[in-house]
Amino acid sequence: TYIIIAVILLVAELIYFKIADHFNIIDKPNERSSHSTIVLRGGGIIFVVSVIVWVIWQMGQGEWMAVQGYLPFVVGLVLITGVSFIDDIRSLPDSLRLVIQFSSMFLMFYSWGILNWDSWWMIIPGLILCVGITNAYNFMDGINGINGGYTLALLVPLLAENCKLEAEGGEGFVNESLIVVVLLADLVFCFFNYRPKGRAKCFAGDVGSVGAAFIVLFALGRLILTTGDFTYIVFLVVYGVDSVLTICHRIMLHENLGEAHRKHAYQLMANELGLEHTVVSTIYMVLQLAISVGMILIPDTVAWHWGYFVCACLVLGVAYLLFMKKYYHLHEEYLASLKR
């Protein structure tokens, strides 16, 4: 069954390439880009397609009751990726995108089962946090393979943790087949995107990065709610540290946070240091995968988990600051060259 689904997803991606090419859905490079050639945009639509395929498969197997609790999440996914896809084609107002994002997160919270008086205190902070993570995930998508590889580094530990909970006699936090199908979609996308600079067949687009983030957040949120352990957010710590510290850096520079930039650590690696895109993407993927696997393997106690989470944040934070201190001047030289 999974082989058949993989073939369906591959064919769906190829069909999308024909559509994108016909309607000129492309990504044109500019001075803020890390690529220099025109590439098809929106290949990440395969993520939402994979979830729809999963729903159809489950319903075809007579698993209506199993799928029913996921439907608000699926509707939210279609909603948030739909507006993101339109934004890939023609720019939409930030206010409209935010309204749709918050509405979609609300639907995801409904699937989580936390829209009740007992959980009222976490709804507003949770909405803000999830929308922030989704946009940060989107902003990190700037070079070949980084979001595809990073999503792989999230889905594999989530699948492993789900299997671990089931092996211990409990219930998994999410339907295992959903993670596997999305993982297949990610592999299909990586086949066309996880390539050296100038050789990618497609980019994820907002529809891909936002869609992948939404799916990962759904699974990660269910893990946190099932275990009552917020420290599983460490599964996102590499992107989190880079995003938060980059935002802090830009605030210190009095920059408009809404403007495009090339100040993330991965962008300095790929642009100013000239590292191959796939090398940088692999660094991020392997680093996050190692941290997530470590989280799964350490003793399952509150003290160990919080200690591990804090140490991961501190080590990555210090590494980021040292990296910027040594190499940020190269980016300043690049900006100065644009003014000449």
Coordinates of C-alpha atoms in Angstrom, one line a residue:
T1 CA 0.0 0.0 0.0
Y2 CA 2.8 2.4 0.9
I3 CA 4.5 1.7 -2.4
I4 CA 1.3 2.5 -4.3
I5 CA 0.9 5.7 -2.3
A6 CA 4.5 6.7 -3.0
V7 CA 3.9 6.2 -6.8
I8 CA 0.7 8.2 -6.6
L9 CA 2.5 11.1 -4.8
L10 CA 5.3 11.0 -7.4
V11 CA 2.9 11.2 -10.3
A12 CA 1.0 14.0 -8.5
E13 CA 4.2 16.0 -8.2
L14 CA 5.0 15.5 -11.8
I15 CA 1.5 16.6 -12.8
Y16 CA 2.0 19.7 -10.7
F17 CA 5.2 20.5 -12.5
K18 CA 3.3 20.5 -15.8
I19 CA 0.7 22.8 -14.3
A20 CA 3.3 25.2 -12.7
D21 CA 5.2 25.3 -16.0
H22 CA 2.1 26.1 -18.0
F23 CA 0.9 28.8 -15.6
N24 CA 4.4 30.2 -15.1
I25 CA 4.4 29.6 -11.3
I26 CA 8.1 30.3 -10.8
D27 CA 10.5 31.7 -8.3
K28 CA 12.6 34.6 -9.7
P29 CA 15.9 35.3 -7.9
N30 CA 16.7 38.7 -6.4
E31 CA 19.5 40.3 -4.4
R32 CA 18.0 38.7 -1.2
S33 CA 17.8 35.2 -2.7
S34 CA 20.3 32.3 -2.2
H35 CA 19.7 31.0 -5.7
S36 CA 20.5 32.5 -9.1
T37 CA 18.2 30.6 -11.6
I38 CA 14.5 30.6 -12.2
V39 CA 12.9 27.5 -10.6
L40 CA 9.3 26.2 -10.4
R41 CA 7.6 27.2 -7.2
G42 CA 5.1 25.3 -5.0
G43 CA 6.4 21.8 -5.3
G44 CA 5.7 21.5 -1.5
I45 CA 2.0 21.2 -2.4
I46 CA 2.7 17.5 -2.2
F47 CA 2.4 17.7 1.6
V48 CA -1.2 18.7 1.6
V49 CA -1.9 16.2 -1.3
S50 CA -0.4 13.4 0.9
V51 CA -2.8 14.1 3.7
I52 CA -5.7 14.2 1.4
V53 CA -4.6 10.8 -0.1
W54 CA -4.2 9.5 3.5
V55 CA -7.8 10.5 4.3
I56 CA -9.2 8.9 1.1
W57 CA -7.2 5.7 1.8
Q58 CA -8.4 5.5 5.4
M59 CA -12.0 6.0 4.4
G60 CA -11.6 3.5 1.7
Q61 CA -10.5 1.0 4.4
G62 CA -13.7 1.8 6.4
E63 CA -11.7 3.7 9.0
W64 CA -14.2 6.6 9.1
M65 CA -14.3 6.8 12.9
A66 CA -10.5 6.9 13.0
V67 CA -10.3 9.7 10.5
Q68 CA -13.2 11.8 11.9
G69 CA -11.1 13.3 14.7
Y70 CA -8.6 14.5 12.1
L71 CA -11.0 16.3 9.8
P72 CA -10.8 19.7 11.5
F73 CA -7.0 19.5 11.2
V74 CA -7.3 18.5 7.5
V75 CA -9.7 21.4 6.8
G76 CA -7.3 23.8 8.6
L77 CA -4.4 22.4 6.5
V78 CA -6.3 22.9 3.2
L79 CA -7.2 26.4 4.3
I80 CA -3.7 27.5 5.4
T81 CA -2.0 25.9 2.4
G82 CA -4.7 27.3 0.0
V83 CA -4.0 30.9 1.0
S84 CA -0.3 30.2 0.9
F85 CA -0.5 28.8 -2.6
I86 CA -2.4 31.9 -3.7
D87 CA 0.3 34.0 -2.1
D88 CA 2.9 32.1 -4.0
I89 CA 1.2 33.2 -7.2
R90 CA 0.2 36.7 -6.3
S91 CA 1.1 38.6 -3.1
L92 CA -1.7 38.8 -0.5
P93 CA -2.0 41.2 2.4
D94 CA -0.2 40.1 5.6
S95 CA -3.4 40.7 7.5
L96 CA -5.4 38.2 5.4
R97 CA -2.7 35.6 5.7
L98 CA -2.6 36.0 9.5
V99 CA -6.4 35.7 9.8
I100 CA -6.3 32.5 7.8
Q101 CA -3.4 31.2 9.8
F102 CA -5.1 31.8 13.2
S103 CA -8.3 30.3 11.9
S104 CA -6.5 27.2 10.7
M105 CA -4.7 26.9 14.1
F106 CA -8.0 27.1 15.8
L107 CA -9.2 24.1 13.7
M108 CA -6.1 22.2 14.7
F109 CA -6.7 23.0 18.3
Y110 CA -10.2 21.5 17.9
S111 CA -8.7 18.3 16.6
W112 CA -6.3 18.4 19.6
G113 CA -9.4 18.5 21.9
I114 CA -8.3 21.6 23.9
L115 CA -11.1 23.9 23.0
N116 CA -12.8 23.6 26.4
W117 CA -12.9 25.6 29.6
D118 CA -10.3 23.4 31.3
S119 CA -7.7 24.4 28.7
W120 CA -8.8 28.0 28.1
W121 CA -5.5 29.4 29.5
M122 CA -3.4 27.8 26.8
I123 CA -5.5 28.7 23.7
I124 CA -4.3 32.3 23.1
P125 CA -0.6 31.7 23.9
G126 CA -0.8 28.5 21.9
L127 CA -2.3 30.2 18.9
I128 CA 0.4 32.9 18.9
L129 CA 3.2 30.3 19.4
C130 CA 2.0 28.0 16.6
V131 CA 1.5 30.8 14.1
G132 CA 5.0 32.1 15.0
I133 CA 6.5 28.7 14.6
T134 CA 4.8 28.2 11.2
N135 CA 6.1 31.5 9.9
A136 CA 9.6 30.9 11.2
Y137 CA 9.5 27.5 9.4
N138 CA 8.5 29.4 6.3
F139 CA 11.3 32.0 6.7
M140 CA 13.9 29.2 7.1
D141 CA 13.1 27.9 3.6
G142 CA 15.8 29.7 1.7
I143 CA 18.2 27.1 0.2
N144 CA 17.8 23.8 -1.6
G145 CA 16.9 20.9 0.7
I146 CA 16.8 22.7 4.0
N147 CA 13.0 22.4 4.7
G148 CA 12.8 19.0 3.1
G149 CA 15.7 17.6 5.1
Y150 CA 14.6 19.3 8.3
T151 CA 11.1 17.9 7.9
L152 CA 12.6 14.5 7.5
A153 CA 14.5 15.0 10.7
L154 CA 11.2 15.8 12.5
L155 CA 9.0 13.1 11.1
V156 CA 11.4 10.2 11.8
P157 CA 11.7 11.0 15.6
L158 CA 8.0 11.6 15.8
L159 CA 7.4 8.2 14.2
A160 CA 9.9 6.6 16.5
E161 CA 8.4 8.2 19.6
N162 CA 4.9 7.1 18.5
C163 CA 6.1 3.5 18.1
K164 CA 7.9 3.7 21.5
L165 CA 4.7 4.8 23.3
E166 CA 2.8 1.9 21.7
A167 CA 5.5 -0.6 22.6
E168 CA 5.3 0.5 26.2
G169 CA 1.6 -0.5 26.3
G170 CA 0.1 2.9 25.7
E171 CA -1.6 4.5 22.8
G172 CA 0.3 6.4 20.1
F173 CA -0.3 10.1 20.0
V174 CA -1.2 10.1 16.3
N175 CA -2.2 7.6 13.6
E176 CA 1.1 6.0 12.5
S177 CA 0.1 5.7 8.9
L178 CA -0.4 9.5 8.7
I179 CA 3.3 10.1 9.6
V180 CA 4.4 7.4 7.1
V181 CA 2.4 8.9 4.2
V182 CA 3.7 12.4 4.9
L183 CA 7.2 11.0 5.2
L184 CA 6.8 9.5 1.7
A185 CA 5.6 12.9 0.4
D186 CA 8.7 14.5 1.9
L187 CA 11.0 12.0 0.2
V188 CA 9.3 12.7 -3.1
F189 CA 9.8 16.4 -2.6
C190 CA 13.4 15.9 -1.5
F191 CA 14.1 14.0 -4.7
F192 CA 13.4 17.1 -6.7
N193 CA 14.6 19.7 -4.2
Y194 CA 17.5 18.2 -2.2
R195 CA 20.0 19.0 -4.9
P196 CA 23.1 21.2 -5.4
K197 CA 22.6 24.9 -6.1
G198 CA 21.2 25.5 -9.5
R199 CA 19.9 21.9 -9.9
A200 CA 16.7 21.9 -8.0
K201 CA 13.7 21.0 -10.1
C202 CA 11.3 22.9 -7.7
F203 CA 11.1 25.0 -4.5
A204 CA 8.6 24.3 -1.8
G205 CA 7.0 27.7 -1.9
D206 CA 4.9 29.0 1.0
V207 CA 2.4 26.3 0.3
G208 CA 5.1 23.6 1.1
S209 CA 6.9 25.2 4.0
V210 CA 3.7 26.3 5.7
G211 CA 2.0 23.0 5.0
A212 CA 4.9 20.9 6.3
A213 CA 5.1 23.1 9.4
F214 CA 1.3 22.7 10.1
I215 CA 1.5 18.9 9.8
V216 CA 4.6 18.7 12.0
L217 CA 3.0 21.0 14.6
F218 CA -0.2 18.9 14.6
A219 CA 1.8 15.7 15.4
L220 CA 4.2 17.4 17.8
G221 CA 1.3 19.1 19.7
R222 CA -0.5 15.8 20.1
L223 CA 2.7 14.3 21.5
I224 CA 3.1 17.1 24.0
L225 CA -0.6 16.9 25.0
T226 CA -0.5 13.1 25.3
T227 CA 2.6 13.0 27.5
G228 CA 2.1 16.3 29.2
D229 CA 5.7 17.1 28.5
F230 CA 6.4 20.5 26.8
T231 CA 10.1 19.7 26.4
Y232 CA 9.4 17.7 23.3
I233 CA 9.5 21.1 21.6
V234 CA 13.2 20.3 21.5
F235 CA 12.3 18.5 18.3
L236 CA 12.2 22.1 16.7
V237 CA 15.1 23.6 18.6
V238 CA 17.6 24.0 15.7
Y239 CA 15.2 26.1 13.7
G240 CA 13.9 27.7 16.9
V241 CA 17.3 29.0 18.0
D242 CA 18.3 30.2 14.6
S243 CA 15.0 32.0 14.1
V244 CA 14.7 33.6 17.5
L245 CA 18.3 34.9 17.7
T246 CA 18.1 36.1 14.1
I247 CA 15.0 38.1 15.0
C248 CA 16.8 39.5 18.0
H249 CA 19.8 40.5 15.9
R250 CA 17.5 42.3 13.4
I251 CA 15.8 44.1 16.1
M252 CA 19.1 45.3 17.4
L253 CA 19.9 46.5 13.9
H254 CA 16.6 48.4 13.8
E255 CA 15.5 46.5 10.7
N256 CA 11.9 46.0 9.5
L257 CA 11.2 42.4 10.4
G258 CA 8.7 42.1 7.5
E259 CA 11.4 42.7 4.8
A260 CA 13.3 39.8 3.2
H261 CA 16.9 39.3 4.4
R262 CA 19.9 37.0 4.3
K263 CA 20.9 37.0 8.0
H264 CA 20.1 33.5 9.1
A265 CA 23.1 31.4 9.9
Y266 CA 22.3 28.9 7.1
Q267 CA 22.2 31.8 4.7
L268 CA 25.6 33.0 5.7
M269 CA 26.9 29.5 5.3
A270 CA 25.4 29.1 1.8
N271 CA 26.1 32.6 0.5
E272 CA 29.0 34.4 2.2
L273 CA 31.0 31.2 3.0
G274 CA 30.0 29.5 -0.3
L275 CA 29.1 26.1 1.2
E276 CA 27.0 23.9 -1.1
H277 CA 23.3 24.1 -0.3
T278 CA 23.0 20.4 0.3
V279 CA 25.9 20.5 2.7
V280 CA 24.3 23.2 4.8
S281 CA 20.9 21.5 4.7
T282 CA 22.5 18.3 5.8
I283 CA 24.2 20.0 8.7
Y284 CA 20.8 21.3 9.9
M285 CA 19.1 18.0 9.3
V286 CA 21.7 15.8 11.1
L287 CA 22.0 18.2 14.0
Q288 CA 18.3 18.3 14.6
L289 CA 18.0 14.5 14.1
A290 CA 20.8 13.9 16.6
I291 CA 19.2 16.2 19.2
S292 CA 15.8 14.5 18.7
V293 CA 17.1 11.0 19.0
G294 CA 19.0 12.0 22.1
M295 CA 15.7 13.2 23.6
I296 CA 14.1 9.8 22.9
L297 CA 17.0 7.9 24.4
I298 CA 17.5 9.7 27.6
P299 CA 15.7 8.6 30.8
D300 CA 12.0 9.6 30.7
T301 CA 11.9 11.9 33.7
V302 CA 11.0 15.5 34.1
A303 CA 14.5 16.4 35.4
W304 CA 16.3 14.7 32.5
H305 CA 14.0 16.2 29.9
W306 CA 14.1 19.8 31.1
G307 CA 17.9 19.6 31.6
Y308 CA 18.4 18.2 28.1
F309 CA 16.1 20.9 26.6
V310 CA 17.9 23.8 28.4
C311 CA 21.4 22.4 27.5
A312 CA 20.4 22.0 23.8
C313 CA 19.2 25.6 23.8
L314 CA 22.3 26.9 25.5
V315 CA 24.8 25.0 23.3
L316 CA 23.0 26.0 20.0
G317 CA 22.7 29.6 21.2
V318 CA 26.4 29.9 22.0
A319 CA 27.3 28.2 18.7
Y320 CA 25.1 30.7 16.9
L321 CA 26.6 33.7 18.6
L322 CA 30.2 32.6 18.0
F323 CA 29.4 31.9 14.4
M324 CA 27.9 35.3 13.8
K325 CA 30.8 37.0 15.7
K326 CA 33.3 35.4 13.3
Y327 CA 31.5 35.6 10.0
Y328 CA 28.8 38.3 10.1
H329 CA 31.3 40.9 8.8
L330 CA 31.1 39.0 5.4
H331 CA 27.4 39.8 5.2
E332 CA 28.1 43.5 6.0
E333 CA 30.6 43.6 3.1
Y334 CA 27.9 42.0 0.8
L335 CA 25.4 44.7 1.8
A336 CA 28.0 47.4 1.2
S337 CA 28.6 46.0 -2.3
L338 CA 24.9 46.4 -3.2
K339 CA 25.1 50.2 -2.5
R340 CA 28.1 50.8 -4.7

